[in-house]
Amino acid sequence: MRGKANNRTAAEVLVDQLRIHGVEHVFCVPGESYLAAIDAFHDSDIAVTVCRQEGGATMMAEAVGKATGRPGVCFVTRGPGATNASPGIHIARQDSTPLVVFVGQVARDMTEREAFQELDYRAVFGSMTKWATEIDDPARVPEIVSRAFHTAANGRPGPVVVSLPEDMLTERIAVDDAPPFTAIETAPGAAEMAKFGELLAAARTPILILGGSRWSQEASNRIARFAQKYALPVCTTFRRLHLFDALHPCYAGDLGIGPNPKLVERIKSADLAVLIGGRMGELPSQSYTLFGIPRPQMTFVHVHPGAEELGRVYSPHLPINATPTAFAAVLEHLKVAGELPGQAEAAHADYLAWTETPTEQPGGVNLGAIMVWLRDNLPADAMLCNGAGNYAAWIHRFFRFRRFGQHVAPTSGSMGYGVPAAVAMKRLYPGRQIVCIAGDGDFLMNGQEFATAVQYGLPFIVVIADNGIYGTIRMHQEREYPGRVIATELRNPDFAAYARAFGGFGISIERTADFPAAFKEAQASGKPAIIRLAIDPEAITPVTTLAKIRAKSLAEKNR
Ligand SMILES: Cc1ncc(C[n+]2csc(CCOP(=O)(O)OP(=O)(O)O)c2C)c(N)n1
Ligand SMILES: [Mg+2]
């Protein structure tokens, strides 16, 4: 730390502030617009990861925010760097992830002329962030960075963009550092908990639904102990499966795309739904069909860290403005009068039956069987990262997440997320086995970050489900426009050779039975690795084929 001296540049003050706020990693693509900040990292112990594209860099930072609950940080240059960064910013927005993105800016005496790569970041990112700002006065770096961290991390977390005029960064300044930001755990009040206890005691078919961010392993454990005491079924929302141990006797499954119909029935017939942390957006709510809007049909309790989220879509019978972590701490001590009917056992049996055995699939490689192998063979602290595509349906259905933070994937459904997330997780947790599951389309959206993995010696394993199509869109195409295939077919590179060209390990397999040996070979290589799976494009979901979807759609159209 350079300390309080009047010989620090604003850039040095900025980097010192990051350290004070607890930042250990930053991700960047360099640019001449913020050269002074890059230089300030030279003498800092913050680990810098230089990336190949700002989309990757921002997704890495977002993944750090997701996994740790503390703001992930990235630096990108002005104009094209900033616009390339937008997917990571959008993910942080939709996924309620704390993220602070620093963007280079033209010098203060050139603004408003549309100088080289100049953009107005308040306007460009205004609707995507919790706050977008520019630092004009070097003396205000500590204040604005402090606000950026508080804003990103508290309430409903989200992205903040801070633009840094080039000449501001090089100005020397005598200024006091700001203290570390405070994560504010908003706790429920006694009256709210008493009311909640009454609602639970009166309920015959209650269910808890976990989602959103601001969780912790301890919070998950506390919910689990409370649920077990009263035999309450607990489910998770889309891509939040890691919030509850899949093998806990109260686990009822996840509300994603193509959920267990028995779970959907259970929720529809519940007389009390308790949504903790989530927003119950389009995907988990099954296109807003599960709960009446604005008034859900059953008694609805909504616990959320953002006050503005309560009553936004659903008008709850009992809104509780609290973080899931603070709520769980109080909930554990709540005494509920009388006997609760306790449907946990039946709900968990439904979940186990739904996920136990891979479904039959056309083709040589059964992705369900691969997921079952991974769930049985990965170490308990392994992490799975993925982006978007139909291949992810097999992860949700067959991999059983046991721990908080074990799944790092975008609820926003952004393709190209898995490889950057795996880079970030391996940088953070070098001792843990990190596996990225990707589609062929999905992988190539940020496959260039495989070079970053090789550069930093990050031996994670990418499993590419290569079906030669943008499968999700082809599925929708066959349903809406059967037989009229356009713009969904892909001619792919040799993915195993791709891995080797980058300096990694690559292998391609055609049969499920070859996967364990390939996985072990990849592990033994000690390099970033790609295992390419030859997936039959007909195997479009765990329960149906493209041909069946097309035939059904044609039959309906000809009726
Ligand atoms: C950034 C982005 N672009 C486009 C889409 C729309 N989209 C959703 S899934 C998908 C296809 C995914 O293809 P692939 O990764 O090969 O997986 P598959 O569905 O074939 O298993 C597309 C294009 C998206 N979700 N995100
Ligand atoms: Mg595909």
XYZ file of C-alpha atoms and ligand atoms in Angstrom:
586
model
C 0.000 0.000 0.000
C 1.343 3.378 -0.913
C -0.260 5.068 2.122
C -1.579 8.540 2.537
C 0.889 10.668 0.646
C 0.439 13.516 -1.752
C 2.499 11.858 -4.401
C -0.033 9.232 -5.483
C -1.644 9.417 -8.872
C -5.423 9.028 -8.981
C -4.798 5.632 -10.611
C -2.680 4.568 -7.626
C -5.339 5.817 -5.230
C -7.883 3.765 -7.194
C -5.863 0.545 -7.044
C -5.137 1.081 -3.324
C -8.880 1.489 -2.799
C -9.575 -1.802 -4.556
C -7.183 -3.549 -2.185
C -8.881 -1.896 0.798
C -12.270 -3.125 -0.439
C -10.870 -6.663 -0.414
C -10.295 -7.161 -4.142
C -7.846 -9.991 -4.871
C -8.422 -10.479 -8.604
C -9.107 -8.180 -11.513
C -9.753 -9.204 -15.113
C -8.959 -6.934 -18.029
C -8.222 -6.314 -21.651
C -5.737 -3.422 -21.673
C -6.271 -0.109 -23.442
C -4.297 3.080 -23.748
C -7.214 4.903 -22.141
C -6.410 3.537 -18.694
C -2.682 2.868 -18.933
C -2.011 4.604 -15.602
C -4.352 2.203 -13.791
C -2.691 -0.831 -15.377
C 0.653 0.577 -14.271
C -0.626 0.988 -10.702
C -1.325 -2.764 -10.580
C 2.370 -3.349 -11.251
C 3.251 -2.684 -7.592
C 0.087 -4.139 -6.088
C -0.544 -7.686 -4.889
C -3.875 -7.868 -6.714
C -3.726 -10.692 -9.278
C -4.356 -9.384 -12.783
C -5.737 -11.729 -15.446
C -5.323 -10.387 -18.960
C -8.032 -11.739 -21.265
C -8.673 -12.038 -25.006
C -11.993 -10.242 -25.236
C -13.864 -7.936 -22.861
C -16.955 -10.172 -22.945
C -14.797 -12.903 -21.394
C -13.127 -10.521 -18.918
C -16.449 -9.161 -17.655
C -17.987 -12.639 -17.382
C -14.947 -13.723 -15.328
C -15.478 -10.806 -12.957
C -19.213 -11.576 -12.816
C -18.406 -15.200 -11.958
C -16.226 -13.998 -9.065
C -19.144 -11.881 -7.832
C -21.480 -14.857 -8.126
C -19.195 -17.287 -6.337
C -18.035 -14.996 -3.516
C -20.923 -12.532 -3.027
C -18.358 -9.711 -3.161
C -18.079 -7.442 -6.202
C -16.084 -8.909 -9.075
C -13.915 -6.295 -10.784
C -12.816 -5.809 -14.362
C -11.159 -3.096 -16.408
C -11.908 -2.437 -20.062
C -10.997 0.279 -22.471
C -13.343 2.938 -23.878
C -15.696 2.544 -26.861
C -15.239 -0.950 -28.331
C -13.870 -2.337 -25.053
C -16.868 -1.028 -23.173
C -19.421 -2.292 -25.684
C -17.693 -5.696 -25.777
C -18.083 -5.807 -21.984
C -21.859 -5.440 -22.114
C -22.844 -9.156 -21.935
C -21.119 -9.559 -18.550
C -22.824 -6.401 -17.311
C -26.199 -7.679 -18.484
C -25.653 -11.037 -16.760
C -24.812 -9.262 -13.487
C -28.023 -7.288 -13.852
C -30.324 -10.260 -14.480
C -28.529 -12.556 -12.049
C -28.339 -9.968 -9.210
C -24.543 -10.276 -9.035
C -22.244 -7.608 -7.554
C -19.900 -6.340 -10.281
C -17.822 -3.187 -10.711
C -16.617 -2.427 -14.242
C -14.037 0.305 -14.733
C -13.978 1.793 -18.216
C -11.347 4.042 -19.765
C -12.534 7.412 -21.020
C -11.150 10.192 -23.197
C -9.407 13.123 -21.487
C -11.676 15.614 -19.749
C -10.802 18.439 -22.152
C -11.975 16.362 -25.131
C -15.388 15.149 -23.954
C -18.537 15.843 -25.948
C -16.606 16.105 -29.246
C -17.029 12.403 -29.989
C -13.306 12.060 -29.546
C -11.598 8.756 -30.402
C -13.758 5.910 -29.004
C -15.681 8.320 -26.803
C -19.015 7.171 -25.378
C -21.286 8.589 -22.726
C -21.260 5.666 -20.274
C -24.049 7.040 -18.137
C -26.273 6.896 -21.213
C -24.901 3.631 -22.669
C -25.091 1.633 -19.435
C -27.729 3.643 -17.598
C -30.536 1.127 -18.085
C -28.359 -1.949 -17.536
C -26.633 -1.028 -14.287
C -27.528 -0.001 -10.753
C -25.302 3.017 -11.278
C -23.147 4.353 -14.122
C -20.852 7.267 -13.411
C -17.657 9.071 -14.335
C -14.925 10.355 -12.011
C -13.985 13.892 -13.015
C -12.177 14.917 -9.852
C -9.247 12.756 -8.665
C -9.910 13.822 -5.074
C -13.249 11.947 -5.283
C -11.799 8.545 -6.287
C -12.114 7.098 -2.736
C -15.686 8.373 -2.346
C -16.929 7.141 -5.710
C -15.194 3.765 -5.535
C -16.634 3.275 -2.041
C -20.127 4.062 -3.343
C -19.589 1.763 -6.315
C -18.823 -1.178 -3.992
C -21.686 -0.418 -1.596
C -24.111 -0.047 -4.506
C -22.995 -3.210 -6.319
C -23.058 -5.405 -3.199
C -26.051 -4.233 -1.180
C -29.801 -4.559 -1.474
C -30.389 -6.476 -4.682
C -26.794 -6.701 -5.991
C -25.958 -5.694 -9.539
C -23.471 -4.038 -11.878
C -21.885 -0.605 -11.525
C -19.890 1.093 -14.280
C -17.261 3.696 -13.387
C -15.663 5.619 -16.220
C -12.142 6.970 -15.794
C -10.993 9.934 -17.900
C -7.437 9.285 -18.998
C -5.974 12.578 -17.746
C -7.783 12.276 -14.396
C -5.942 9.001 -13.709
C -2.485 10.569 -14.049
C -3.164 13.590 -11.820
C -1.324 13.539 -8.489
C -3.389 14.013 -5.405
C -3.204 14.045 -1.606
C -6.312 12.263 -0.406
C -7.347 9.967 2.445
C -8.301 6.401 1.626
C -11.899 5.397 2.290
C -12.504 2.422 4.638
C -13.602 -0.997 3.329
C -17.217 -1.147 2.150
C -19.777 -2.758 4.436
C -21.992 -5.604 3.283
C -25.360 -4.755 4.819
C -27.347 -7.769 5.995
C -30.910 -6.537 6.299
C -32.630 -8.712 8.910
C -36.354 -9.458 9.303
C -38.231 -7.832 12.185
C -39.799 -9.699 15.119
C -43.352 -8.815 14.014
C -42.726 -10.158 10.522
C -41.296 -13.403 11.876
C -44.244 -13.820 14.252
C -46.629 -13.378 11.336
C -44.576 -15.801 9.266
C -44.779 -18.372 12.084
C -48.583 -17.999 12.115
C -48.837 -18.474 8.350
C -46.692 -21.597 8.528
C -48.693 -23.051 11.426
C -51.913 -22.543 9.439
C -50.568 -24.049 6.209
C -51.342 -27.612 5.111
C -49.215 -27.780 1.942
C -46.390 -25.220 2.323
C -43.287 -25.086 0.136
C -40.066 -23.073 0.318
C -38.542 -21.760 -2.934
C -34.914 -20.593 -2.868
C -33.439 -18.257 -5.464
C -31.463 -15.090 -6.099
C -28.162 -14.065 -4.570
C -26.829 -13.017 -1.136
C -26.689 -16.614 0.058
C -23.975 -18.539 1.906
C -23.302 -22.168 2.811
C -24.331 -21.386 6.384
C -27.635 -19.864 5.236
C -28.337 -22.938 3.128
C -27.544 -25.195 6.130
C -29.857 -23.161 8.347
C -32.753 -23.410 5.906
C -32.049 -27.144 5.695
C -32.222 -27.595 9.486
C -35.432 -25.581 9.743
C -37.020 -27.419 6.834
C -36.093 -30.777 8.315
C -37.578 -29.908 11.707
C -40.972 -29.243 10.101
C -40.608 -31.600 7.106
C -41.022 -28.735 4.630
C -40.324 -29.364 0.932
C -37.653 -27.002 -0.455
C -37.094 -26.310 -4.140
C -34.729 -24.008 -6.028
C -35.314 -21.686 -8.987
C -33.687 -21.777 -12.449
C -29.874 -22.241 -12.158
C -29.914 -21.762 -8.385
C -29.675 -25.486 -7.691
C -26.550 -24.992 -5.601
C -28.558 -23.181 -2.911
C -29.703 -26.496 -1.396
C -28.174 -29.935 -1.012
C -29.834 -32.139 -3.622
C -29.592 -35.171 -1.325
C -31.119 -33.448 1.694
C -34.367 -35.257 2.630
C -36.386 -32.050 2.050
C -35.115 -31.288 -1.473
C -37.938 -31.226 -4.010
C -36.023 -30.249 -7.191
C -35.560 -27.157 -9.328
C -37.915 -24.919 -11.234
C -36.083 -24.535 -14.505
C -36.818 -25.235 -18.146
C -38.670 -28.547 -18.433
C -39.060 -29.088 -14.665
C -40.407 -32.199 -12.993
C -44.190 -31.993 -13.636
C -44.762 -33.331 -10.117
C -42.879 -30.349 -8.668
C -44.922 -27.920 -10.756
C -48.114 -29.625 -9.497
C -46.861 -29.482 -5.917
C -46.251 -25.743 -6.173
C -49.553 -25.037 -7.911
C -51.440 -26.870 -5.202
C -49.459 -25.357 -2.302
C -51.464 -23.237 0.139
C -48.329 -21.323 1.192
C -45.365 -20.481 -1.043
C -42.319 -18.895 0.566
C -39.974 -17.365 -1.983
C -36.601 -16.631 -0.383
C -34.119 -14.427 -2.265
C -35.467 -14.879 -5.795
C -37.504 -12.699 -8.145
C -39.486 -15.572 -9.658
C -38.817 -14.330 -13.167
C -40.012 -15.670 -16.500
C -38.155 -19.012 -16.467
C -38.779 -20.320 -12.926
C -42.375 -19.030 -12.968
C -42.944 -21.095 -16.158
C -43.639 -17.944 -18.192
C -45.448 -16.265 -15.298
C -48.046 -19.030 -15.040
C -47.255 -20.448 -11.568
C -48.460 -17.550 -9.486
C -51.245 -15.055 -10.045
C -50.072 -11.523 -10.886
C -50.226 -9.330 -8.963
C -51.882 -11.522 -6.307
C -50.726 -15.159 -6.116
C -53.559 -17.642 -5.580
C -51.961 -19.137 -2.455
C -50.593 -17.295 0.553
C -47.351 -15.840 -0.734
C -44.410 -14.792 1.423
C -41.593 -13.014 -0.384
C -38.232 -12.516 1.279
C -35.916 -10.323 -0.772
C -32.908 -8.079 -0.033
C -34.122 -5.345 -2.396
C -37.100 -3.368 -1.060
C -37.976 -2.296 -4.610
C -38.376 -5.948 -5.640
C -41.146 -6.588 -3.082
C -44.464 -5.939 -4.802
C -42.809 -5.366 -8.190
C -44.469 -8.344 -9.894
C -46.149 -10.288 -7.093
C -48.088 -8.600 -4.334
C -47.138 -10.785 -1.362
C -49.357 -11.464 1.665
C -46.210 -10.998 3.713
C -43.246 -9.109 2.238
C -40.002 -9.383 4.194
C -37.129 -7.104 3.244
C -34.123 -9.194 4.273
C -31.106 -10.881 2.768
C -31.452 -14.662 2.553
C -28.435 -14.986 4.865
C -29.926 -12.763 7.611
C -33.389 -14.305 7.147
C -32.029 -17.845 7.489
C -30.196 -16.913 10.696
C -33.448 -15.723 12.301
C -35.594 -18.461 10.752
C -33.561 -21.207 12.363
C -34.819 -20.091 15.785
C -38.452 -19.643 14.807
C -40.832 -21.878 16.742
C -43.885 -22.935 14.807
C -46.906 -23.964 16.890
C -48.500 -27.351 16.358
C -47.769 -30.108 13.922
C -46.995 -29.335 10.304
C -48.225 -31.961 7.859
C -44.776 -32.415 6.355
C -44.669 -33.346 2.690
C -40.903 -33.298 2.403
C -40.489 -37.029 2.147
C -42.865 -37.414 -0.795
C -41.370 -34.364 -2.531
C -37.840 -35.695 -2.165
C -38.890 -39.113 -3.444
C -40.325 -37.387 -6.547
C -37.018 -35.568 -7.031
C -34.911 -38.711 -6.684
C -37.091 -40.646 -9.104
C -36.901 -37.811 -11.675
C -33.111 -37.552 -11.550
C -31.929 -41.053 -10.735
C -31.495 -42.706 -14.121
C -30.489 -41.170 -17.456
C -33.221 -41.295 -20.075
C -32.723 -43.254 -23.325
C -31.121 -41.151 -26.069
C -30.339 -41.587 -29.751
C -26.643 -41.628 -30.644
C -23.439 -43.003 -29.165
C -23.004 -40.532 -26.291
C -25.730 -40.120 -23.674
C -25.250 -36.743 -21.994
C -27.419 -37.868 -19.079
C -25.090 -40.790 -18.416
C -22.101 -38.397 -18.538
C -23.763 -36.175 -15.904
C -24.455 -39.195 -13.712
C -20.795 -40.238 -14.043
C -19.656 -36.734 -13.083
C -22.014 -36.586 -10.090
C -20.698 -39.924 -8.880
C -17.014 -39.252 -9.533
C -16.242 -35.553 -9.048
C -14.850 -34.515 -5.668
C -17.348 -32.890 -3.282
C -15.893 -29.399 -3.791
C -15.821 -29.580 -7.605
C -17.529 -26.729 -9.475
C -19.532 -26.790 -12.696
C -19.634 -23.809 -15.066
C -21.805 -23.480 -18.160
C -23.472 -21.047 -20.519
C -26.732 -21.530 -22.440
C -28.033 -24.185 -24.781
C -30.186 -27.293 -24.592
C -27.188 -29.340 -23.395
C -27.619 -27.620 -20.005
C -30.929 -29.439 -19.488
C -28.953 -32.601 -18.686
C -26.883 -30.741 -16.066
C -29.998 -29.450 -14.321
C -31.729 -32.769 -14.441
C -28.981 -35.257 -13.582
C -26.122 -33.511 -11.777
C -26.865 -33.259 -8.075
C -25.442 -30.079 -6.602
C -24.537 -30.557 -2.976
C -22.924 -27.280 -1.963
C -23.361 -23.552 -2.123
C -21.401 -22.027 -5.017
C -20.932 -25.345 -6.797
C -22.739 -24.183 -9.932
C -21.628 -21.017 -11.732
C -23.977 -20.360 -14.641
C -26.078 -17.454 -15.914
C -29.768 -17.347 -15.017
C -29.872 -14.764 -17.819
C -29.270 -17.564 -20.341
C -26.247 -15.896 -21.899
C -24.215 -18.156 -24.184
C -20.425 -18.139 -23.933
C -20.290 -17.954 -20.130
C -18.820 -21.337 -19.190
C -15.210 -20.934 -20.326
C -14.672 -17.471 -18.775
C -16.388 -18.635 -15.571
C -14.092 -21.664 -15.438
C -11.022 -19.434 -15.929
C -12.168 -17.239 -13.040
C -12.983 -20.156 -10.733
C -9.665 -21.874 -11.385
C -7.849 -18.560 -10.705
C -9.743 -18.255 -7.412
C -9.661 -21.901 -6.362
C -6.586 -23.562 -7.917
C -7.059 -26.694 -5.783
C -10.605 -27.437 -6.890
C -11.680 -29.485 -9.890
C -13.443 -27.112 -12.271
C -15.509 -28.539 -15.115
C -17.051 -26.398 -17.847
C -19.906 -27.961 -19.772
C -20.519 -26.209 -23.099
C -22.511 -26.557 -26.287
C -20.695 -26.334 -29.616
C -22.331 -22.987 -30.365
C -21.943 -21.819 -26.795
C -18.239 -22.749 -26.561
C -17.159 -20.700 -29.564
C -18.764 -17.529 -28.224
C -15.874 -17.170 -25.766
C -13.674 -20.141 -26.679
C -10.795 -17.696 -27.151
C -10.466 -17.534 -23.353
C -9.099 -21.081 -23.538
C -5.893 -19.192 -24.432
C -6.150 -17.371 -21.089
C -6.447 -20.740 -19.351
C -3.280 -21.950 -21.069
C -1.448 -18.674 -20.361
C -2.135 -18.894 -16.609
C -1.758 -22.679 -16.382
C -5.367 -23.365 -15.336
C -6.081 -27.069 -15.793
C -9.872 -27.157 -15.936
C -11.788 -29.492 -18.215
C -14.236 -28.308 -20.876
C -16.765 -30.897 -22.004
C -18.273 -29.813 -25.343
C -21.601 -31.360 -26.296
C -21.126 -31.122 -30.069
C -24.397 -31.714 -31.912
C -23.534 -29.527 -34.935
C -26.491 -27.214 -34.367
C -27.714 -24.293 -32.340
C -29.914 -26.936 -30.777
C -32.180 -24.751 -28.649
C -33.125 -22.589 -31.592
C -33.506 -25.593 -33.894
C -35.917 -27.064 -31.345
C -38.011 -23.884 -31.346
C -37.725 -23.776 -35.164
C -39.076 -27.332 -35.559
C -41.943 -26.472 -33.240
C -42.908 -23.177 -34.865
C -41.760 -23.731 -38.490
C -41.438 -27.525 -38.841
C -39.012 -28.710 -41.523
C -37.952 -25.166 -42.453
C -34.381 -25.366 -41.191
C -32.346 -22.203 -41.608
C -29.498 -20.527 -39.703
C -29.266 -23.202 -37.036
C -26.737 -25.606 -38.591
C -23.061 -25.346 -37.640
C -19.925 -26.588 -39.319
C -17.566 -26.991 -36.406
C -13.806 -27.082 -36.079
C -12.043 -30.154 -34.690
C -12.430 -29.164 -31.028
C -9.751 -31.566 -29.782
C -7.266 -30.099 -32.285
C -8.378 -26.615 -31.217
C -7.363 -27.451 -27.631
C -3.982 -28.750 -28.769
C -3.358 -25.703 -30.993
C -3.789 -23.502 -27.922
C -1.340 -25.652 -25.923
C -3.972 -27.657 -24.058
C -5.113 -31.284 -24.067
C -7.816 -32.390 -26.490
C -9.743 -35.576 -27.095
C -12.923 -36.486 -28.945
C -15.214 -39.356 -28.002
C -18.041 -41.087 -29.817
C -19.296 -43.476 -27.097
C -20.465 -42.903 -23.512
C -18.282 -45.748 -22.289
C -15.145 -43.883 -23.375
C -15.857 -40.857 -21.201
C -14.332 -41.985 -17.859
C -10.971 -42.813 -19.481
C -11.000 -39.547 -21.449
C -11.762 -37.579 -18.300
C -8.931 -39.245 -16.414
C -6.537 -38.603 -19.311
C -7.573 -34.954 -19.337
C -6.966 -34.723 -15.587
C -3.604 -36.451 -15.870
C -2.464 -34.066 -18.620
C -2.295 -31.256 -16.062
C -3.342 -28.861 -18.842
C -6.532 -27.019 -19.695
C -8.438 -29.686 -21.579
C -11.290 -30.139 -24.013
C -13.293 -33.343 -24.257
C -15.502 -33.176 -27.312
C -18.601 -35.383 -27.195
C -20.190 -36.452 -30.478
C -23.864 -35.814 -29.683
C -26.637 -36.935 -32.025
C -28.581 -33.774 -32.950
C -31.783 -35.809 -32.575
C -31.090 -35.987 -28.805
C -32.515 -32.522 -28.324
C -33.795 -32.789 -24.728
C -33.681 -35.564 -22.120
C -37.261 -36.501 -23.072
C -37.783 -35.942 -26.802
C -36.155 -35.811 -30.253
C -36.165 -33.265 -33.080
C -38.076 -35.716 -35.280
C -40.815 -36.096 -32.671
C -41.128 -32.330 -32.216
C -41.347 -31.815 -35.976
C -43.904 -34.614 -36.446
C -46.090 -33.290 -33.642
C -45.956 -29.771 -35.001
C -46.758 -30.902 -38.581
C -49.670 -32.976 -37.327
C -51.057 -29.965 -35.445
C -50.625 -27.681 -38.443
C -52.355 -30.169 -40.804
C -55.267 -30.731 -38.491
C -25.394 -14.559 -26.359
C -26.562 -15.333 -26.842
N -26.858 -15.362 -28.155
C -27.915 -16.093 -28.593
C -28.702 -16.777 -27.728
C -29.908 -17.559 -28.244
N -29.627 -18.989 -28.056
C -30.028 -19.654 -26.961
S -29.537 -21.225 -26.958
C -28.822 -21.089 -28.470
C -28.146 -22.248 -29.137
C -27.157 -22.935 -28.257
O -26.450 -23.819 -29.060
P -25.375 -24.806 -28.469
O -24.441 -24.101 -27.581
O -24.765 -25.558 -29.589
O -26.217 -25.762 -27.525
P -27.354 -26.809 -27.926
O -28.655 -26.097 -27.764
O -27.099 -27.255 -29.334
O -27.211 -27.911 -26.934
C -28.945 -19.781 -28.953
C -28.405 -19.317 -30.252
C -28.359 -16.692 -26.354
N -29.065 -17.313 -25.394
N -27.280 -16.001 -25.944
Mg -25.226 -27.397 -30.257
